[in-house]
XYZ file of C-alpha atoms in Angstrom:
211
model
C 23.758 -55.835 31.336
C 26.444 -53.530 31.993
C 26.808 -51.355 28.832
C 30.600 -49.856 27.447
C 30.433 -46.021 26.250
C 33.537 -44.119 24.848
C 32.841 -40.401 24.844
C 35.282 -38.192 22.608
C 36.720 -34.632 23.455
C 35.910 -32.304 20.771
C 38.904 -30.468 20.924
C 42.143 -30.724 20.788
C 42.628 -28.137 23.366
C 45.243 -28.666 25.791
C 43.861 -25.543 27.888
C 41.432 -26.624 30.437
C 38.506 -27.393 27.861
C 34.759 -26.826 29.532
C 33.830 -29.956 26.938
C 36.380 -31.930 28.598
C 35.324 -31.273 32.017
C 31.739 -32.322 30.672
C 32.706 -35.676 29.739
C 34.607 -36.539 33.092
C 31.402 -35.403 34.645
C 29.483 -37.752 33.143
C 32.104 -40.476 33.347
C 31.544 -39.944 37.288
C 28.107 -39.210 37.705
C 26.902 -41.729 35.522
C 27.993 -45.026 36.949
C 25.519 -47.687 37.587
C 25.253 -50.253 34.627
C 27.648 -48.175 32.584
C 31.126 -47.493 31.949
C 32.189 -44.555 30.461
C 35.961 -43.678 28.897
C 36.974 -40.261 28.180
C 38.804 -40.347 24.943
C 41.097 -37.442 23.183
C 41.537 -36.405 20.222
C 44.307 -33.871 20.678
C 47.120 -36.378 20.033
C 46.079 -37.493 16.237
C 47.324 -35.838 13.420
C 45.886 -33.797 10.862
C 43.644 -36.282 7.997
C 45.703 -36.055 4.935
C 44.035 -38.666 2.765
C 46.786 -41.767 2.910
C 46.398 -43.653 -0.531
C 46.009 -47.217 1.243
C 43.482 -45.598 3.524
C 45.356 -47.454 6.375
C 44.666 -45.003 9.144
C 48.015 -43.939 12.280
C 48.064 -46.106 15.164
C 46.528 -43.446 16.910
C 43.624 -43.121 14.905
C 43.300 -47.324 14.781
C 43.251 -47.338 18.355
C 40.133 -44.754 18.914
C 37.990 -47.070 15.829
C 38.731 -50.073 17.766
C 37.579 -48.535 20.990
C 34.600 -47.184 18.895
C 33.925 -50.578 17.406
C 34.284 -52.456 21.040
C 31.798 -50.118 22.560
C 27.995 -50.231 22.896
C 27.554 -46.362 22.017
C 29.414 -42.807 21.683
C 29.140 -39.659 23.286
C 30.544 -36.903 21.824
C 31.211 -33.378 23.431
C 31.740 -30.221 20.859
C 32.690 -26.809 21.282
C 31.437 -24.286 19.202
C 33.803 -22.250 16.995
C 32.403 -19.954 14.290
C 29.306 -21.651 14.544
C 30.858 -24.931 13.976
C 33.185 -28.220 15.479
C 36.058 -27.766 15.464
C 38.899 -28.449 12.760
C 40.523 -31.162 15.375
C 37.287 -33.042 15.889
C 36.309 -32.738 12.076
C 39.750 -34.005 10.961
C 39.085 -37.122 13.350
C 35.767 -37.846 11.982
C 37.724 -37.508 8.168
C 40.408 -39.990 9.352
C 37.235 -42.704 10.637
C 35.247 -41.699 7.424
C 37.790 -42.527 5.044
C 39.687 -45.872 6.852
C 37.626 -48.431 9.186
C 34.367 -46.205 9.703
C 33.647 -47.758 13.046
C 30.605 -45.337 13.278
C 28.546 -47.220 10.860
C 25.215 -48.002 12.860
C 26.983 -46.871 15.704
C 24.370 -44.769 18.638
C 25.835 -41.829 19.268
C 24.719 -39.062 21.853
C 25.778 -35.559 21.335
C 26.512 -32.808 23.791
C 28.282 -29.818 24.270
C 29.561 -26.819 26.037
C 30.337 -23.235 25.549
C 31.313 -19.777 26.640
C 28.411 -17.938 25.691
C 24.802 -18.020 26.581
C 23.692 -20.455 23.767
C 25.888 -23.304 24.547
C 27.056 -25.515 21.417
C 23.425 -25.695 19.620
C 24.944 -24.245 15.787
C 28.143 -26.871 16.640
C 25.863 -29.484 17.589
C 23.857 -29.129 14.382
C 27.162 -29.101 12.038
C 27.825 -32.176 14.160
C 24.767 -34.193 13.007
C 25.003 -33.411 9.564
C 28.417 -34.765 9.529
C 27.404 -37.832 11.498
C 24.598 -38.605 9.093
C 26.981 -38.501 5.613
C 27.195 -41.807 4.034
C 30.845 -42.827 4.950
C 29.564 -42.545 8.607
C 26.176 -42.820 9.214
C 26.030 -43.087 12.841
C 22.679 -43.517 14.657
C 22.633 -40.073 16.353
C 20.369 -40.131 18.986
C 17.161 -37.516 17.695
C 15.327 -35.131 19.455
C 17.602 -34.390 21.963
C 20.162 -31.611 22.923
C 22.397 -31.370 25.944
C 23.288 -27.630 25.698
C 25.985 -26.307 28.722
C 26.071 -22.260 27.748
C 28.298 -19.942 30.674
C 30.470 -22.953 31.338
C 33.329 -21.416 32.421
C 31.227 -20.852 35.576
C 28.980 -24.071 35.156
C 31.373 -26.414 37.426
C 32.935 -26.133 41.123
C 36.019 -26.783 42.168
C 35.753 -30.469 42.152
C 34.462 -30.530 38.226
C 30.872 -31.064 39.107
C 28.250 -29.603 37.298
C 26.624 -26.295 39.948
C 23.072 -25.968 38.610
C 20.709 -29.071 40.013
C 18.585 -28.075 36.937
C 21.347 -28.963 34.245
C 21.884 -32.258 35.918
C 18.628 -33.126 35.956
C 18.415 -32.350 32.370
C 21.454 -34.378 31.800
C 20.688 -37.407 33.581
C 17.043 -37.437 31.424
C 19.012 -37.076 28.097
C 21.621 -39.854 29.714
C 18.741 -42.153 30.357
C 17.245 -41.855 26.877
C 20.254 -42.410 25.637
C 20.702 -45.829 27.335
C 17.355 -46.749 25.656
C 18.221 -45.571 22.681
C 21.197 -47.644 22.649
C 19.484 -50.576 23.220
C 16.820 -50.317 20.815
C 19.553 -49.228 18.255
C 21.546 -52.202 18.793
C 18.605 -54.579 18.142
C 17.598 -53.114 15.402
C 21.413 -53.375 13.865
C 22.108 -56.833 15.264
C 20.573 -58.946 12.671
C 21.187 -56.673 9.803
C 25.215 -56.255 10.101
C 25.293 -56.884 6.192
C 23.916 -53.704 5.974
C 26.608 -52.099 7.570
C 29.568 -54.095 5.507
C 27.742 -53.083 2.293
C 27.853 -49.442 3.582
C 31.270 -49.774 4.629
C 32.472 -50.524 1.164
C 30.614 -47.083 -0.106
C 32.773 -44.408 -1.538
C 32.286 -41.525 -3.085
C 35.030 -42.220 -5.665
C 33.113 -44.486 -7.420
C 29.296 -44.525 -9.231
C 26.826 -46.858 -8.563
C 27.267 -48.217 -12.440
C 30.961 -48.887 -11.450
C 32.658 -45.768 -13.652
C 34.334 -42.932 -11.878
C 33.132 -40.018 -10.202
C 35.045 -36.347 -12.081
């Protein structure tokens, strides 16, 4: 079975982003029984809480893809010890209109300037994934960390150190297998999902308003 990824830019850099270059890696490297899309996030505007909670076309268009495909891959960057404020507004727009990430296997990565590569970011980034208006099935155990990056690819975008991909393409694998084990487990149980889809944090359980 040929299985359908979307991984997401974590930046809405237009500057030639390391994380970027990650993700088109792996979109080439990674090609046998997969296909991978690089998505952006650079074009969607800034979450601003709409009162219909009807999300931009934009922001439609990246839950449908999300919805359509078999698992996620998202790439972060690190600022301040955190995602960014592009990639967190994103999630904010999914979390508060279709929340396509319900259930949804995600694997995260991540690159960065420094020595440490993205492992504070990547951290933030579960925490997120795991609140109750997304609960994603992030993919445990696991961290693909790129630290130096700016000197981690060639010319041609490929990843230098043989060590790194080897790393990758063991996290890559266990990914696939988590994404099938994931999906099974979800399959028969997608009334959990529309019940968690109707959560909000607007409301109590007992039906009376949150202050």
């Amino acid at each position: 079975m040929n299985m359908k990824f979307i991984s997401i830019v974590g930046t809405n850099s237009s500057y030639e982003s390391t994380n970027r270059k990650l993700l088109q890696f792996i979109q080439k490297h990674f090609t046998e029984g997969v296909t991978i899309e690089v998505c952006e996030i650079k074009d969607l505007p800034a979450f601003n809480e709409p009162e219909d909670r009807t999300p931009p076309q934009a922001v439609k268009a990246l839950s449908d893809k999300i919805v359509a495909a078999d698992g996620v891959i998202i790439s972060t960057p690190e600022y301040d010890h955190a995602i960014t404020a592009a990639l967190k507004s994103a999630l904010e727009w999914l979390s508060y209109t279709t929340r396509p990430l319900i259930d949804k296997p995600v694997m995260i990565v991540g690159a960065s300037h420094g020595a440490l590569g993205s492992s504070r970011a990547q951290a933030h980034l579960r925490q997120i994934l795991d609140s109750p208006e997304l609960k994603a099935r992030i993919m445990p155990s696991s961290e693909f960390l790129l630290g130096r990056s700016l000197s981690a690819f060639d010319e041609e975008g490929n990843l230098i150190d043989p060590d790194k991909v080897q790393e990758l393409e063991e996290c890559f694998e266990e990914f696939q297998l988590f994404v099938e084990i994931t999906n099974q487990l979800t399959k028969d149980h997608r009334f959990k999902a529309d019940k968690k889809q109707q959560f909000t944090w607007e409301q109590r359980a007992d039906g009376g308003d949150i202050a």
